[in-house]
PDB file of C-alpha atoms in Angstrom:
ATOM      1  CA  MET A  34      -2.114  -6.458  28.213  1.00 58.00           C
ATOM      2  CA  PHE A  35      -1.934 -10.378  27.663  1.00 54.00           C
ATOM      3  CA  GLN A  36      -0.120 -13.217  30.067  1.00 59.00           C
ATOM      4  CA  LEU A  37       2.795 -15.209  28.680  1.00 56.00           C
ATOM      5  CA  ARG A  38       2.985 -18.105  30.484  1.00 59.00           C
ATOM      6  CA  ARG A  39       6.595 -19.302  30.708  1.00 56.00           C
ATOM      7  CA  ASN A  40       5.588 -23.261  31.493  1.00 58.00           C
ATOM      8  CA  GLN A  41       2.727 -23.235  28.909  1.00 58.00           C
ATOM      9  CA  ARG A  42       2.629 -26.341  26.934  1.00 61.00           C
ATOM     10  CA  ASN A  43       1.271 -27.333  23.812  1.00 56.00           C
ATOM     11  CA  ALA A  44      -1.244 -30.005  22.975  1.00 56.00           C
ATOM     12  CA  ASN A  45       1.900 -32.347  22.536  1.00 52.00           C
ATOM     13  CA  GLY A  46       2.642 -31.630  25.973  1.00 57.00           C
ATOM     14  CA  SER A  47       5.728 -30.006  24.544  1.00 57.00           C
ATOM     15  CA  LYS A  48       6.653 -26.548  25.647  1.00 78.00           C
ATOM     16  CA  ALA A  49       6.393 -24.158  22.743  1.00 83.00           C
ATOM     17  CA  PRO A  50       8.949 -21.453  21.947  1.00 86.00           C
ATOM     18  CA  GLU A  51       8.390 -17.917  23.530  1.00 83.00           C
ATOM     19  CA  GLU A  52       7.733 -16.061  19.953  1.00 87.00           C
ATOM     20  CA  ALA A  53       5.044 -18.836  18.920  1.00 88.00           C
ATOM     21  CA  ARG A  54       3.167 -18.347  22.297  1.00 84.00           C
ATOM     22  CA  LYS A  55       3.662 -14.110  21.887  1.00 87.00           C
ATOM     23  CA  ASN A  56       2.043 -14.576  18.039  1.00 89.00           C
ATOM     24  CA  ILE A  57      -0.740 -16.709  19.439  1.00 90.00           C
ATOM     25  CA  ALA A  58      -1.212 -14.287  22.210  1.00 89.00           C
ATOM     26  CA  SER A  59      -1.179 -10.763  19.619  1.00 90.00           C
ATOM     27  CA  PHE A  60      -3.639 -12.818  17.369  1.00 93.00           C
ATOM     28  CA  ASP A  61      -5.793 -13.471  20.428  1.00 93.00           C
ATOM     29  CA  ALA A  62      -5.520 -10.062  21.691  1.00 92.00           C
ATOM     30  CA  GLY A  63      -6.477  -8.736  18.216  1.00 92.00           C
ATOM     31  CA  LEU A  64      -9.946 -10.565  18.332  1.00 94.00           C
ATOM     32  CA  VAL A  65     -10.689  -9.353  21.908  1.00 95.00           C
ATOM     33  CA  SER A  66      -9.708  -6.004  20.619  1.00 94.00           C
ATOM     34  CA  MET A  67     -11.793  -6.290  17.679  1.00 95.00           C
ATOM     35  CA  GLN A  68     -14.774  -7.421  19.971  1.00 97.00           C
ATOM     36  CA  LEU A  69     -14.402  -4.630  22.576  1.00 96.00           C
ATOM     37  CA  MET A  70     -14.454  -2.141  19.804  1.00 96.00           C
ATOM     38  CA  LEU A  71     -17.820  -3.516  18.528  1.00 96.00           C
ATOM     39  CA  ILE A  72     -18.954  -3.654  21.733  1.00 97.00           C
ATOM     40  CA  ALA A  73     -18.174   0.010  22.501  1.00 97.00           C
ATOM     41  CA  LYS A  74     -19.706   1.294  19.168  1.00 94.00           C
ATOM     42  CA  ASP A  75     -22.915  -0.684  19.729  1.00 96.00           C
ATOM     43  CA  ARG A  76     -23.307   1.393  23.296  1.00 97.00           C
ATOM     44  CA  GLY A  77     -22.685   4.670  21.519  1.00 94.00           C
ATOM     45  CA  TYR A  78     -18.786   4.893  21.953  1.00 95.00           C
ATOM     46  CA  ASP A  79     -15.851   5.414  19.488  1.00 94.00           C
ATOM     47  CA  THR A  80     -12.724   3.876  19.936  1.00 94.00           C
ATOM     48  CA  VAL A  81      -9.370   4.305  18.501  1.00 91.00           C
ATOM     49  CA  THR A  82      -6.504   1.732  18.523  1.00 91.00           C
ATOM     50  CA  MET A  83      -2.756   2.851  18.805  1.00 89.00           C
ATOM     51  CA  CYS A  84      -0.473   0.081  18.267  1.00 81.00           C
ATOM     52  CA  GLY A  85       3.063   2.575  17.601  1.00 87.00           C
ATOM     53  CA  PHE A  86       3.735   3.073  21.235  1.00 91.00           C
ATOM     54  CA  ASN A  87       7.082   2.270  23.080  1.00 94.00           C
ATOM     55  CA  LYS A  88       5.622  -1.202  24.545  1.00 92.00           C
ATOM     56  CA  GLU A  89       8.805  -1.610  26.730  1.00 93.00           C
ATOM     57  CA  GLU A  90       8.727   2.230  27.831  1.00 95.00           C
ATOM     58  CA  PHE A  91       4.741   1.411  28.775  1.00 94.00           C
ATOM     59  CA  ALA A  92       5.603  -1.682  30.247  1.00 94.00           C
ATOM     60  CA  LYS A  93       8.285   0.173  32.824  1.00 95.00           C
ATOM     61  CA  ARG A  94       6.113   3.209  33.300  1.00 96.00           C
ATOM     62  CA  PHE A  95       3.175   1.213  34.389  1.00 95.00           C
ATOM     63  CA  ASN A  96       4.804  -1.179  36.504  1.00 95.00           C
ATOM     64  CA  VAL A  97       3.336  -4.389  34.001  1.00 93.00           C
ATOM     65  CA  PHE A  98       5.030  -7.683  35.347  1.00 92.00           C
ATOM     66  CA  ASP A  99       7.580  -9.692  33.108  1.00 87.00           C
ATOM     67  CA  ARG A 100       4.731 -12.329  32.458  1.00 84.00           C
ATOM     68  CA  PHE A 101       2.834  -9.767  30.566  1.00 88.00           C
ATOM     69  CA  PHE A 102       3.538  -7.724  27.591  1.00 88.00           C
ATOM     70  CA  PRO A 103       1.510  -4.867  25.782  1.00 90.00           C
ATOM     71  CA  VAL A 104      -0.255  -5.274  22.458  1.00 90.00           C
ATOM     72  CA  VAL A 105      -2.306  -2.433  21.466  1.00 91.00           C
ATOM     73  CA  LEU A 106      -3.841   0.329  23.543  1.00 93.00           C
ATOM     74  CA  ILE A 107      -7.390   1.264  22.703  1.00 94.00           C
ATOM     75  CA  SER A 108      -8.960   4.655  23.565  1.00 94.00           C
ATOM     76  CA  VAL A 109     -13.053   4.529  24.449  1.00 96.00           C
ATOM     77  CA  GLY A 110     -15.004   7.881  24.493  1.00 96.00           C
ATOM     78  CA  LYS A 111     -17.393   9.859  23.038  1.00 94.00           C
ATOM     79  CA  ALA A 112     -16.261  11.850  19.396  1.00 88.00           C
ATOM     80  CA  ALA A 113     -15.783  15.357  19.951  1.00 89.00           C
ATOM     81  CA  GLY A 114     -17.006  16.094  16.198  1.00 87.00           C
ATOM     82  CA  THR A 115     -17.863  13.645  13.267  1.00 85.00           C
ATOM     83  CA  ALA A 116     -15.181  11.757  11.577  1.00 79.00           C
ATOM     84  CA  TYR A 117     -12.967  12.093   8.822  1.00 82.00           C
ATOM     85  CA  LYS A 118     -14.907  10.316   5.682  1.00 83.00           C
ATOM     86  CA  THR A 119     -12.681   7.678   4.041  1.00 82.00           C
ATOM     87  CA  THR A 120     -12.761   6.084   0.802  1.00 85.00           C
ATOM     88  CA  ARG A 121     -12.945   2.556   0.739  1.00 83.00           C
ATOM     89  CA  MET A 122     -13.220   0.140  -1.864  1.00 86.00           C
ATOM     90  CA  PRO A 123     -16.798  -1.122  -3.091  1.00 86.00           C
ATOM     91  CA  LEU A 124     -17.784  -4.510  -1.043  1.00 83.00           C
ATOM     92  CA  ASP A 125     -18.558  -6.008  -4.736  1.00 82.00           C
ATOM     93  CA  GLU A 126     -14.520  -5.689  -5.622  1.00 84.00           C
ATOM     94  CA  VAL A 127     -13.185  -7.193  -2.560  1.00 85.00           C
ATOM     95  CA  LEU A 128     -15.904  -9.933  -1.627  1.00 84.00           C
ATOM     96  CA  LEU A 129     -15.514 -13.287  -3.117  1.00 80.00           C
ATOM     97  CA  GLU A 130     -18.578 -15.499  -4.060  1.00 76.00           C
ATOM     98  CA  TYR A 131     -17.996 -19.260  -3.640  1.00 67.00           C
ATOM     99  CA  ILE A 132     -21.678 -20.052  -4.858  1.00 61.00           C
TER     100      ILE A 132
END
């Protein structure tokens, strides 16, 4: 859950449009989510992100104040079984060398 400050000003002192502030908050939420998931994994927990949920219904059901908006749900727990194996591209096909 991220807070959207209505009167937040940018570096120039002017008010940023709400859409711009939501984009910034969503980006920050992604970084925080990634760190939370990495810490959970390091401590032996598994995580699953859920972005496809009705954000308006969630906010209404949990009485979320208007200044906050839901971005992502993260379930944290112990896996009941082994995860399905996924196919990934080899690292040498996606990693670019600049040296």
